[in-house]
XYZ file of C-alpha atoms in Angstrom:
757
model
C -13.582 29.578 57.083
C -12.989 30.596 53.714
C -12.834 28.508 50.733
C -9.874 29.175 48.638
C -9.759 28.376 44.305
C -6.493 28.924 42.322
C -6.896 28.687 38.357
C -3.750 28.831 36.541
C -5.084 29.533 33.008
C -1.905 28.627 30.581
C -1.645 27.477 26.680
C -1.895 23.377 26.733
C 0.099 22.183 29.034
C 0.782 18.644 27.656
C -0.912 15.434 28.425
C 1.973 13.277 30.711
C 2.363 16.532 32.912
C -0.305 17.103 33.726
C -1.292 14.027 37.224
C 1.720 15.329 38.961
C 1.901 19.034 37.529
C -2.091 19.074 39.806
C -0.642 17.402 42.591
C 2.568 18.968 42.693
C 0.980 22.518 42.831
C -1.497 20.647 45.297
C 1.472 19.394 47.970
C 3.776 23.198 47.100
C 0.649 25.536 48.775
C -1.433 23.385 51.106
C 2.660 22.955 52.140
C 2.836 25.993 52.122
C 0.408 26.914 54.082
C 0.495 24.929 56.691
C 3.774 25.958 57.796
C 2.657 29.133 57.771
C -0.033 28.883 60.090
C -3.232 28.131 57.903
C -4.529 24.788 58.423
C -6.902 23.333 56.437
C -10.274 20.749 56.839
C -9.483 19.796 52.500
C -8.533 20.110 48.836
C -8.186 19.062 45.526
C -6.250 19.176 42.602
C -7.764 18.829 39.132
C -6.396 19.379 35.510
C -7.506 20.831 32.277
C -4.785 20.512 28.732
C -5.351 24.600 29.587
C -5.716 24.662 33.854
C -4.400 23.791 36.620
C -6.728 24.038 40.291
C -6.129 23.102 43.422
C -9.588 23.646 45.889
C -8.577 24.045 50.037
C -11.647 23.450 51.829
C -12.398 25.545 54.997
C -9.028 27.176 55.503
C -8.332 29.417 58.545
C -9.712 33.109 57.440
C -5.904 33.886 60.169
C -3.090 32.445 61.468
C -2.286 32.591 65.731
C 0.107 34.684 66.892
C 3.832 31.895 66.601
C 6.077 32.004 69.376
C 9.239 29.947 69.277
C 12.441 29.390 70.997
C 16.071 28.521 69.891
C 19.617 27.957 70.738
C 21.822 29.619 70.431
C 25.917 28.893 70.926
C 27.290 29.563 73.491
C 28.586 32.858 75.508
C 31.862 33.681 74.238
C 31.347 31.511 71.496
C 33.026 33.733 68.194
C 31.112 36.097 66.874
C 30.934 34.036 63.468
C 28.685 31.628 64.525
C 26.803 34.374 67.017
C 26.649 36.438 63.731
C 24.700 33.432 61.232
C 22.663 32.262 64.675
C 21.331 36.088 64.074
C 20.823 35.423 60.576
C 18.566 32.072 60.861
C 16.488 33.443 64.014
C 16.062 36.778 62.063
C 16.832 38.776 65.537
C 20.239 41.476 67.057
C 22.126 40.710 69.785
C 20.520 42.685 71.717
C 16.460 40.975 71.765
C 19.261 36.878 73.369
C 18.790 36.369 75.929
C 21.625 34.274 77.670
C 20.120 31.637 80.373
C 22.258 28.981 81.543
C 22.780 25.222 80.991
C 24.151 22.018 81.012
C 27.656 22.866 79.400
C 26.609 26.763 81.114
C 25.889 29.801 79.008
C 23.831 29.860 76.225
C 22.352 32.393 74.028
C 18.520 31.991 73.323
C 16.672 33.787 71.076
C 12.901 34.059 71.339
C 11.289 34.025 67.998
C 7.430 36.317 68.070
C 5.455 35.649 64.688
C 2.313 37.452 64.742
C -0.899 36.683 63.025
C -1.321 37.142 59.386
C -4.051 37.886 57.380
C -5.216 34.240 55.299
C -4.972 36.257 51.797
C -1.391 37.665 51.919
C -0.406 34.307 53.060
C -2.309 32.747 50.130
C -0.010 35.937 48.009
C 3.269 34.490 49.623
C 2.473 30.571 49.273
C 1.574 31.256 45.767
C 3.834 33.386 44.323
C 6.203 31.415 45.460
C 4.888 27.328 44.051
C 4.775 29.496 40.772
C 7.853 30.237 40.479
C 9.604 27.974 42.000
C 7.158 25.209 40.361
C 9.470 21.513 39.308
C 7.921 21.126 36.253
C 10.634 18.162 34.799
C 10.451 21.568 30.791
C 10.315 24.662 31.559
C 9.587 28.063 28.952
C 10.324 32.280 28.579
C 8.402 34.670 26.916
C 8.422 37.398 26.366
C 10.008 39.606 28.718
C 9.715 38.325 31.501
C 11.763 35.611 33.997
C 8.621 34.203 34.825
C 9.412 30.630 32.923
C 6.239 28.015 32.616
C 5.858 24.516 30.793
C 3.853 26.857 28.349
C 2.696 30.712 28.483
C 0.985 31.388 31.659
C -2.070 33.790 30.613
C -3.967 34.525 34.134
C -4.155 33.598 37.946
C -7.746 32.747 39.098
C -7.142 33.127 42.875
C -10.455 34.293 45.159
C -11.398 33.268 49.392
C -15.418 32.568 49.346
C -16.418 33.346 52.740
C -21.037 34.124 53.971
C -19.610 37.909 52.769
C -18.928 36.848 49.587
C -16.217 35.909 47.690
C -12.466 38.793 47.516
C -10.059 38.254 44.912
C -6.589 37.283 47.042
C -3.801 40.401 45.275
C -1.282 38.836 43.546
C 0.827 40.020 40.484
C 3.637 37.834 39.266
C 5.069 39.565 36.100
C 2.086 41.191 35.455
C -0.450 38.883 35.418
C -2.628 39.851 38.589
C -4.593 37.464 40.037
C -8.539 37.826 39.494
C -12.063 35.794 39.954
C -12.142 35.131 36.294
C -11.829 32.375 33.731
C -12.099 31.297 29.515
C -14.212 27.788 28.956
C -13.137 26.478 25.909
C -10.589 28.228 23.094
C -12.788 27.882 19.904
C -16.648 26.979 21.640
C -16.342 29.053 24.816
C -13.629 31.792 24.559
C -15.397 34.103 25.964
C -13.804 34.971 30.197
C -16.722 34.472 33.095
C -16.920 35.488 36.364
C -16.995 32.811 38.971
C -17.233 32.978 43.118
C -16.789 29.301 44.660
C -15.654 26.252 43.846
C -18.933 24.790 42.457
C -20.018 28.474 40.718
C -16.496 27.942 38.893
C -16.470 23.956 38.493
C -19.956 24.746 36.796
C -19.838 27.402 34.272
C -16.843 25.539 32.985
C -18.824 22.220 31.657
C -21.695 26.041 30.734
C -18.442 26.770 28.154
C -17.675 23.511 27.139
C -14.694 22.476 30.068
C -15.211 18.806 32.014
C -12.217 19.805 34.712
C -11.784 16.127 36.219
C -9.511 13.886 33.892
C -11.687 10.496 34.917
C -15.675 12.640 33.590
C -13.566 13.527 30.579
C -11.981 9.591 30.402
C -14.180 7.559 31.525
C -16.640 9.582 28.578
C -14.728 9.297 25.803
C -14.702 5.138 26.883
C -18.581 4.939 26.660
C -18.702 7.165 24.369
C -16.165 4.778 22.104
C -18.134 0.978 23.241
C -20.757 2.494 22.734
C -20.023 3.690 18.943
C -18.677 -0.041 18.125
C -21.315 -1.905 20.071
C -23.506 -0.945 17.215
C -21.507 -1.447 14.631
C -20.640 -5.545 15.933
C -17.475 -4.375 17.143
C -14.977 -4.119 20.078
C -12.277 -1.889 20.993
C -9.116 -2.968 22.198
C -8.448 -1.202 26.144
C -6.261 0.655 26.440
C -6.323 2.455 30.324
C -2.998 4.397 29.451
C -3.741 5.589 26.347
C -7.402 6.656 27.377
C -5.772 8.835 30.332
C -3.350 10.880 27.217
C -5.772 11.269 25.718
C -7.862 12.343 28.204
C -5.059 14.868 29.292
C -5.220 16.257 25.726
C -8.745 17.718 24.944
C -11.728 19.345 27.185
C -14.497 18.347 25.831
C -14.041 15.307 24.203
C -15.845 14.332 20.948
C -15.313 10.257 20.077
C -15.620 10.291 16.225
C -15.328 6.770 15.119
C -13.173 5.864 11.325
C -12.399 3.755 8.790
C -8.705 1.822 8.561
C -8.351 0.748 4.787
C -8.651 -3.174 3.862
C -4.903 -2.314 2.244
C -3.284 -2.912 5.282
C -5.191 -5.758 7.177
C -2.727 -8.123 6.562
C -0.638 -5.939 9.481
C -0.177 -7.728 12.288
C -2.994 -6.482 14.706
C 0.415 -5.630 16.901
C 1.766 -2.909 14.297
C -1.885 -2.055 13.525
C -1.968 -1.138 17.508
C 1.338 0.577 17.878
C 1.277 2.549 14.878
C -2.109 5.036 15.750
C -1.002 4.486 19.142
C 1.448 6.211 18.482
C 2.246 8.335 15.311
C -1.860 9.795 16.052
C -3.579 8.738 19.519
C -5.856 6.132 17.965
C -7.245 3.502 19.896
C -8.070 -0.397 17.401
C -11.211 -0.962 17.156
C -11.983 -4.474 15.976
C -14.323 -7.605 14.583
C -15.433 -8.642 17.024
C -16.515 -11.766 14.833
C -13.334 -11.945 13.238
C -10.506 -10.278 15.320
C -9.448 -8.244 12.583
C -8.966 -4.305 13.537
C -10.766 -3.146 11.258
C -11.779 0.440 12.811
C -10.394 3.567 14.474
C -11.291 5.457 17.305
C -10.054 9.801 17.706
C -11.333 12.397 19.907
C -10.919 15.834 18.583
C -11.560 18.644 20.965
C -14.246 20.352 19.207
C -17.383 19.779 18.031
C -18.255 20.404 14.139
C -20.911 21.479 12.112
C -20.443 17.847 10.137
C -20.066 16.228 13.043
C -16.805 15.288 12.523
C -16.609 14.387 9.494
C -14.068 16.937 8.189
C -11.597 15.879 11.070
C -12.364 12.706 10.089
C -11.286 12.437 6.404
C -8.310 13.965 7.627
C -6.831 11.531 10.156
C -7.972 8.764 7.805
C -5.170 10.727 5.296
C -2.224 11.290 8.134
C -3.649 7.154 8.106
C -3.285 5.294 5.098
C 0.709 7.830 4.712
C 1.255 6.141 8.093
C 0.218 2.401 7.773
C 1.458 2.086 4.252
C 4.851 3.189 6.071
C 4.496 0.518 7.728
C 3.683 -2.123 5.303
C 7.454 -1.353 3.732
C 8.993 -2.040 6.319
C 6.425 -5.569 7.027
C 7.660 -7.031 3.283
C 10.630 -5.250 3.670
C 11.516 -6.900 6.677
C 9.568 -9.754 5.510
C 11.437 -10.508 2.302
C 14.778 -11.124 5.112
C 13.424 -13.029 7.522
C 12.484 -16.125 4.795
C 16.058 -15.584 3.532
C 16.885 -17.118 7.249
C 16.858 -13.387 9.260
C 21.403 -13.638 8.415
C 22.057 -10.234 7.192
C 19.883 -8.827 10.220
C 22.248 -11.077 12.251
C 25.077 -9.432 10.282
C 24.834 -6.518 10.780
C 24.775 -6.873 14.786
C 28.212 -6.544 14.551
C 28.087 -3.571 13.902
C 25.762 -2.453 16.485
C 27.109 -1.328 19.868
C 25.803 -2.335 22.789
C 28.005 -1.162 25.280
C 31.281 0.549 24.573
C 32.538 -0.729 27.264
C 30.845 -4.515 26.531
C 31.536 -4.620 22.606
C 28.834 -4.427 19.783
C 25.219 -6.445 20.369
C 27.004 -9.674 18.755
C 29.526 -9.836 20.666
C 26.811 -9.709 23.966
C 24.939 -12.541 21.488
C 27.494 -14.550 21.450
C 28.251 -14.448 24.800
C 24.253 -14.969 26.075
C 24.409 -18.691 23.629
C 27.399 -19.323 25.788
C 25.488 -18.643 28.698
C 22.857 -20.584 27.559
C 24.080 -23.497 26.519
C 25.503 -23.874 30.249
C 21.943 -23.850 31.327
C 19.841 -25.323 28.601
C 20.432 -29.035 31.031
C 19.103 -27.654 33.771
C 16.093 -26.739 32.469
C 15.402 -29.380 30.148
C 15.807 -27.552 27.037
C 17.901 -29.083 24.277
C 21.523 -27.219 23.802
C 20.894 -27.134 20.581
C 17.971 -25.646 20.299
C 18.307 -23.569 22.553
C 22.141 -22.180 21.467
C 19.269 -21.639 17.940
C 16.662 -19.188 19.671
C 20.248 -17.060 22.023
C 21.806 -16.758 18.468
C 18.795 -15.102 16.102
C 15.949 -14.219 20.081
C 17.132 -10.061 18.832
C 18.102 -10.080 14.838
C 14.701 -7.911 15.045
C 16.512 -5.416 16.320
C 18.483 -4.276 12.699
C 14.228 -4.439 11.153
C 12.703 -1.784 9.748
C 9.404 -2.427 11.682
C 11.716 -1.776 15.048
C 13.595 0.688 14.133
C 10.505 2.268 13.453
C 8.304 1.207 17.217
C 10.827 0.317 19.298
C 8.391 -1.025 22.112
C 7.596 -4.009 19.765
C 11.406 -5.916 19.405
C 10.689 -9.621 20.731
C 6.871 -9.103 19.132
C 8.519 -9.177 15.844
C 10.747 -11.040 16.876
C 8.841 -14.105 17.494
C 7.159 -13.161 14.299
C 10.561 -13.328 11.765
C 11.338 -16.924 13.630
C 8.261 -18.436 12.854
C 8.476 -16.780 8.630
C 12.371 -18.174 8.495
C 10.649 -21.650 9.099
C 12.462 -21.376 13.005
C 9.865 -23.688 15.273
C 7.382 -22.837 17.768
C 10.167 -22.188 20.823
C 12.512 -20.581 18.964
C 9.743 -18.715 18.093
C 9.104 -18.020 20.760
C 11.971 -17.150 22.555
C 12.772 -14.238 21.141
C 9.687 -12.505 22.479
C 9.931 -13.837 26.193
C 13.451 -14.109 26.121
C 13.466 -9.987 27.631
C 10.389 -10.890 30.098
C 9.962 -10.620 32.962
C 9.978 -7.075 32.510
C 8.286 -6.478 36.020
C 6.682 -7.246 39.079
C 3.689 -7.795 37.262
C 5.136 -9.377 34.694
C 4.738 -12.693 33.795
C 7.485 -15.253 33.786
C 8.069 -17.335 30.411
C 7.590 -21.489 31.263
C 8.355 -22.842 28.162
C 12.134 -24.522 28.550
C 13.544 -22.525 25.918
C 12.682 -19.453 26.587
C 13.737 -19.352 30.436
C 17.423 -20.883 28.874
C 17.682 -18.148 26.620
C 16.079 -15.052 29.446
C 18.113 -16.710 31.876
C 21.247 -16.096 30.495
C 20.214 -11.846 28.485
C 19.196 -10.858 32.220
C 22.441 -13.110 33.333
C 24.929 -12.039 30.369
C 23.740 -8.475 32.055
C 24.341 -8.273 35.565
C 27.956 -9.778 34.529
C 28.270 -7.397 32.201
C 27.678 -4.260 34.150
C 29.442 -6.190 37.053
C 33.091 -6.420 35.007
C 32.674 -3.342 34.379
C 31.803 -1.403 37.349
C 28.875 0.753 36.353
C 26.576 -1.515 39.424
C 23.589 -0.104 41.358
C 24.097 2.157 43.625
C 21.381 3.946 46.496
C 18.263 5.670 43.946
C 20.356 4.957 40.738
C 20.450 1.964 38.507
C 20.770 3.277 35.275
C 20.628 -0.513 33.135
C 18.457 -1.931 35.412
C 20.643 -4.209 37.218
C 17.873 -4.966 39.876
C 15.566 -5.948 37.688
C 17.434 -8.050 35.434
C 18.643 -9.001 39.504
C 14.421 -9.975 40.200
C 13.640 -11.197 36.723
C 16.446 -14.011 37.948
C 15.185 -15.032 40.688
C 11.413 -14.948 39.023
C 12.342 -16.895 36.281
C 14.077 -19.649 39.131
C 11.393 -19.306 41.503
C 8.153 -19.761 38.636
C 9.829 -22.251 36.872
C 11.640 -24.097 39.518
C 15.155 -24.450 38.272
C 17.602 -24.987 39.720
C 21.246 -23.144 39.464
C 23.914 -22.715 41.398
C 25.182 -19.283 40.280
C 28.453 -19.988 41.600
C 28.854 -22.587 38.719
C 27.731 -20.150 35.682
C 29.177 -17.093 37.497
C 32.411 -16.799 36.777
C 32.561 -18.513 33.164
C 30.505 -15.291 32.780
C 31.710 -13.478 33.838
C 35.418 -13.960 32.103
C 33.491 -13.954 28.716
C 32.559 -10.352 29.783
C 35.364 -9.690 30.794
C 37.426 -10.736 27.555
C 35.696 -8.765 25.937
C 35.324 -4.847 27.884
C 38.899 -5.964 27.405
C 38.574 -6.436 23.577
C 36.581 -3.574 23.071
C 38.896 -1.222 25.097
C 42.193 -2.579 22.912
C 40.022 -1.383 19.207
C 40.080 2.147 20.876
C 43.218 2.638 23.431
C 46.721 1.737 21.843
C 49.155 -0.498 25.548
C 52.577 0.481 25.355
C 55.090 -1.803 27.332
C 58.974 -1.708 27.068
C 60.024 -0.417 24.674
C 56.910 0.073 22.407
C 53.136 -0.426 22.108
C 52.484 -4.509 21.482
C 50.354 -5.668 18.836
C 46.952 -5.931 18.335
C 46.496 -9.665 17.474
C 48.429 -9.912 21.018
C 46.398 -8.260 22.652
C 42.962 -9.691 21.973
C 44.806 -13.019 22.725
C 45.849 -11.826 25.825
C 42.551 -10.524 26.398
C 40.270 -13.590 24.865
C 42.324 -15.725 27.446
C 39.295 -17.660 29.802
C 40.388 -19.871 32.476
C 41.494 -20.450 35.910
C 44.756 -21.612 34.806
C 47.609 -18.457 37.080
C 48.728 -15.814 34.080
C 51.916 -16.896 34.567
C 51.259 -20.594 32.573
C 48.922 -18.628 29.942
C 52.035 -16.386 28.980
C 53.793 -18.873 27.202
C 50.404 -19.885 24.816
C 50.466 -16.226 23.400
C 52.642 -16.386 20.384
C 54.921 -13.431 20.047
C 58.802 -13.071 18.447
C 58.981 -9.592 20.213
C 58.560 -10.109 24.195
C 59.138 -12.569 26.473
C 57.329 -14.820 28.534
C 58.111 -12.254 31.332
C 56.727 -10.031 29.374
C 53.413 -11.205 28.217
C 52.783 -11.297 31.194
C 53.465 -8.343 32.787
C 51.547 -6.671 29.240
C 48.865 -8.762 30.266
C 48.434 -8.034 34.023
C 48.781 -4.438 32.971
C 45.987 -4.501 29.739
C 43.594 -6.380 32.343
C 44.456 -2.946 35.506
C 43.430 -0.745 32.772
C 40.218 -1.488 32.189
C 38.645 -3.792 35.334
C 36.750 -2.682 38.207
C 39.651 -4.458 40.892
C 37.512 -6.542 42.449
C 38.700 -9.117 43.892
C 35.899 -11.481 43.425
C 32.896 -10.156 41.326
C 31.274 -13.518 41.765
C 31.286 -13.333 45.162
C 30.033 -9.336 45.415
C 27.198 -10.507 41.940
C 25.769 -13.441 44.590
C 26.054 -11.024 47.451
C 23.312 -8.343 45.046
C 21.511 -11.973 44.064
C 21.070 -12.700 48.081
C 19.845 -8.456 48.219
C 17.128 -8.644 45.546
C 15.652 -12.208 46.734
C 14.739 -10.143 50.405
C 13.674 -7.763 48.505
C 11.182 -10.526 46.807
C 11.015 -12.310 49.350
C 10.076 -9.298 52.235
C 7.142 -8.885 49.237
C 5.330 -12.621 50.306
C 5.693 -11.391 54.523
C 8.499 -13.573 54.778
C 11.006 -11.407 56.805
C 15.443 -10.803 56.541
C 16.941 -12.523 59.262
C 14.117 -15.353 58.085
C 16.052 -15.262 54.570
C 19.822 -14.692 56.772
C 19.828 -17.809 58.247
C 19.156 -19.592 55.064
C 21.707 -17.756 53.244
C 24.170 -18.556 55.256
C 23.500 -22.273 54.970
C 25.310 -24.268 52.382
C 23.625 -24.298 48.386
C 22.610 -19.953 49.179
C 23.942 -19.900 45.120
C 20.664 -22.002 44.232
C 17.992 -19.525 44.648
C 15.029 -21.702 43.702
C 16.508 -23.776 47.271
C 16.964 -20.340 48.849
C 13.510 -19.846 48.520
C 12.085 -23.045 49.225
C 13.902 -23.645 51.890
C 13.190 -19.349 53.537
C 9.409 -20.186 53.311
C 9.455 -23.656 54.944
C 11.860 -21.085 57.686
C 8.902 -18.669 57.551
C 5.781 -21.053 57.451
C 7.436 -23.774 60.822
C 7.957 -20.044 62.911
C 4.410 -18.641 62.290
C 3.760 -21.660 63.944
C 3.329 -22.003 68.216
C 6.067 -24.796 68.229
C 8.558 -23.333 65.635
C 8.942 -20.095 67.365
C 8.740 -21.576 71.192
C 11.659 -23.684 69.427
C 13.721 -21.212 68.483
C 13.840 -19.454 71.674
C 15.244 -23.478 73.340
C 17.457 -23.090 70.203
C 18.897 -19.722 71.274
C 18.509 -20.664 75.440
C 21.044 -24.156 74.869
C 23.216 -22.519 72.191
C 23.778 -19.533 74.719
C 24.993 -21.755 77.636
C 27.019 -23.962 75.474
C 29.203 -20.891 74.170
C 29.187 -19.481 77.589
C 30.916 -22.996 78.941
C 32.604 -23.552 76.061
C 34.280 -20.220 76.068
C 35.079 -20.636 79.867
C 36.174 -24.119 79.676
C 38.411 -23.784 76.627
C 37.215 -26.927 74.801
C 34.502 -27.010 72.152
C 31.437 -29.907 73.471
C 31.541 -31.112 69.737
C 30.425 -34.585 70.513
C 30.524 -38.124 73.043
C 25.896 -37.366 74.531
C 25.410 -41.716 75.746
C 22.450 -41.513 76.839
C 23.860 -43.946 80.111
C 24.330 -41.300 81.762
C 21.213 -39.900 81.779
C 19.720 -39.161 85.307
C 16.362 -37.882 84.365
C 13.496 -39.249 82.055
C 13.941 -35.708 80.172
C 16.872 -36.475 79.589
C 15.902 -39.854 78.371
C 13.621 -38.286 76.240
C 15.871 -35.563 74.404
C 17.891 -37.709 73.354
C 15.433 -40.299 71.577
C 13.609 -37.193 70.256
C 16.992 -35.995 68.881
C 17.487 -39.763 67.643
C 14.030 -39.792 66.037
C 14.304 -36.079 64.709
C 18.193 -37.187 62.783
C 15.940 -40.354 61.196
C 14.081 -37.567 59.225
C 16.115 -34.530 59.423
C 18.704 -36.296 57.228
C 16.910 -37.695 54.412
C 14.663 -34.472 53.732
C 17.036 -32.752 53.399
C 18.548 -34.659 51.429
C 15.305 -34.237 49.665
C 15.099 -30.658 49.439
C 12.245 -31.577 51.234
C 12.664 -28.843 53.694
C 8.740 -28.196 55.139
C 9.171 -31.918 56.476
C 12.767 -30.871 58.007
C 11.095 -28.104 58.879
C 8.397 -30.280 60.770
C 10.760 -32.885 62.102
C 12.731 -29.864 64.103
C 9.690 -27.498 65.167
C 9.105 -31.143 66.791
C 11.658 -31.159 68.911
C 10.404 -28.443 71.199
C 8.472 -29.891 73.590
C 11.224 -32.490 75.026
C 13.902 -28.862 74.683
C 11.238 -27.022 77.113
C 11.048 -30.531 79.164
C 14.727 -31.054 79.476
C 15.645 -26.776 80.894
C 12.497 -27.359 82.761
C 13.514 -30.413 84.827
C 17.466 -30.436 85.107
C 20.253 -28.718 86.106
C 22.817 -28.279 83.124
C 26.015 -27.335 84.844
C 25.011 -30.324 87.380
C 28.018 -31.319 90.095
C 28.854 -33.603 88.437
C 31.188 -33.433 85.658
C 30.194 -36.690 83.347
C 27.148 -35.592 83.811
C 27.757 -32.195 83.387
C 30.121 -32.385 79.750
C 27.150 -34.777 79.058
C 24.549 -32.969 79.173
C 26.439 -29.816 77.728
C 27.491 -32.641 74.333
C 23.758 -33.257 74.103
C 23.534 -29.165 74.615
C 25.428 -29.811 71.358
C 23.234 -32.539 70.052
C 20.518 -29.680 69.210
C 22.504 -27.372 68.619
C 23.876 -29.374 65.633
C 19.917 -30.907 64.427
C 18.264 -26.742 64.402
C 21.578 -26.065 62.177
C 21.253 -28.417 59.986
C 18.287 -26.906 58.932
C 18.941 -23.639 59.252
C 21.449 -21.215 60.820
C 18.030 -20.355 63.953
C 21.866 -18.359 65.654
C 19.932 -15.553 62.502
C 16.425 -15.228 63.449
C 15.495 -12.253 65.497
C 12.875 -12.608 69.296
């Protein structure tokens, strides 16, 4: 069975595209081979800046013949339907067979495909893969029609077996497949031939090309850390940068450079970001002082002066970059030391969203919302309001304008320079967190309050303008924001009733949305255009009073109260999404995100549904506690069997209530009990109620559910020993009322009707 080797040799492929491109090549080729009937043992793809390589082992030398039967239209169907079937099957009418079917006679096409040689299949599959390759961006060059990420120079494609290597016949826009490739652009540019993958990889290494990206990354890291260690330094780890740099070089040469001491006063984060983003340098710090003093750059060639000229050029460019950063830092410090007011004022000229106003509008909303949340998280309201006011001030700074990824971090430094408290400074950085499932959750009360307000404002704002996530599309990262709220609440045991917070936040976002609309769109009503002051007054209502009552509060000599009411309704109908209850809609979105969050912790959806159905489902922390307690209970034998007993009681009770046309919800009396199991169940329910009620009040769900699970034995014994539908009506009604007590006791803990099984 032959082995297949493919190499697509081109100009430099961007590092960010290489890994996916190698995977895409493997998938496109191997899927095409298997679809054509050529199976294989294993496949591996590799990438360097100038080549994509695929190695396939133990490929079938020839595909097997295939016989396929396709069922077509009924006999007598329209010609158009039959012709379409013929085109799809690739046969003629003479090739069709008529067979009997359940619905009459139908046409069948028998398609015979003979076996094909591997080389013919590979040529067809590879050409299709190259012409349809899913590059994020591609280009054409010369006079050909072929598109590739960068000009494609050559294609190596060989099949190797015991008899030797065979070139697969392939020609794409004048590029003919062969058995040759080239080494490093500068160190070994001459062409050479190869016979198989082992020969290919070995000759590439002799030609100064490391084929495997992980090998290049390991070499870079080991050389960098060894050079730094020899000088008492340490390289700042950055796996993302390491992977990117490994995609920039085919023969990595590590060089250690010096940072001018003039720039030591810059924050470490600024030094790291500037060197990483602009130069792809690794930061190297003094192990004793922690100061970043040097950098590591990776060259793609060996020079006679051991990289001295390369380092000199890099240090010259770095000096210019860090000079800019130092200029930004010093300018920003002057503003920060003056209290950051110019930055805060300038945010009124920065658009947050064209339907939600400016960053200043958003900050005002966050201040109001954070102030409401502050007492709930144990934070000082005034301190939270100030933290919310300055949290995004650094967005106007020169440093963040140059390096957007430093937002928040620079805000913390500038807030400290402005003389604000440590809690406020920390909130400027931490209010963005958590950014993802692996990001840490803030725990400082001020940071938690502002972080919750920031994310809730994002959600309510985009909910108001009807920019909700749909399917896989979530351009404003609202799912991430909702998960952030859940993690903040759960991680800090914060009890926030969203039904009390969301309506006011939605109204504030609605008012800003309306005002923003008014700045761009005149509203015509009655005899003319309504005045801006009147419209802004109509847009600013943030109360639950009816519009008819509010209309009288708006001053205008031109309109009657009825006209004002109609104008406000017209204004709102033009801008808002039209959902009658956005708070409930948004709460449902939180519940969906909560299911995803808890599913990752092993909690089933039906358990979460059982908890959501209970009172207090707008408190995310309470929901998490209840769901975890219920999941733990159902994981026990008592809990699992209790569900069966509860469902049996509920099913019997529901059926008998429907048949009798009455509700058996009270009146169970132990004096009518006729069996020991019956009397024992009364006692067990009394004891459970004594525990469950106070435990639920204290939100001690574990205790409440343990007490509920303890009913498993008495309920099982009751159903084993007692016939519910007794002949005596008094006894029957008493037992049905006893089942009602079981249902009421269990449903007081969670809606067990929603539990599967």
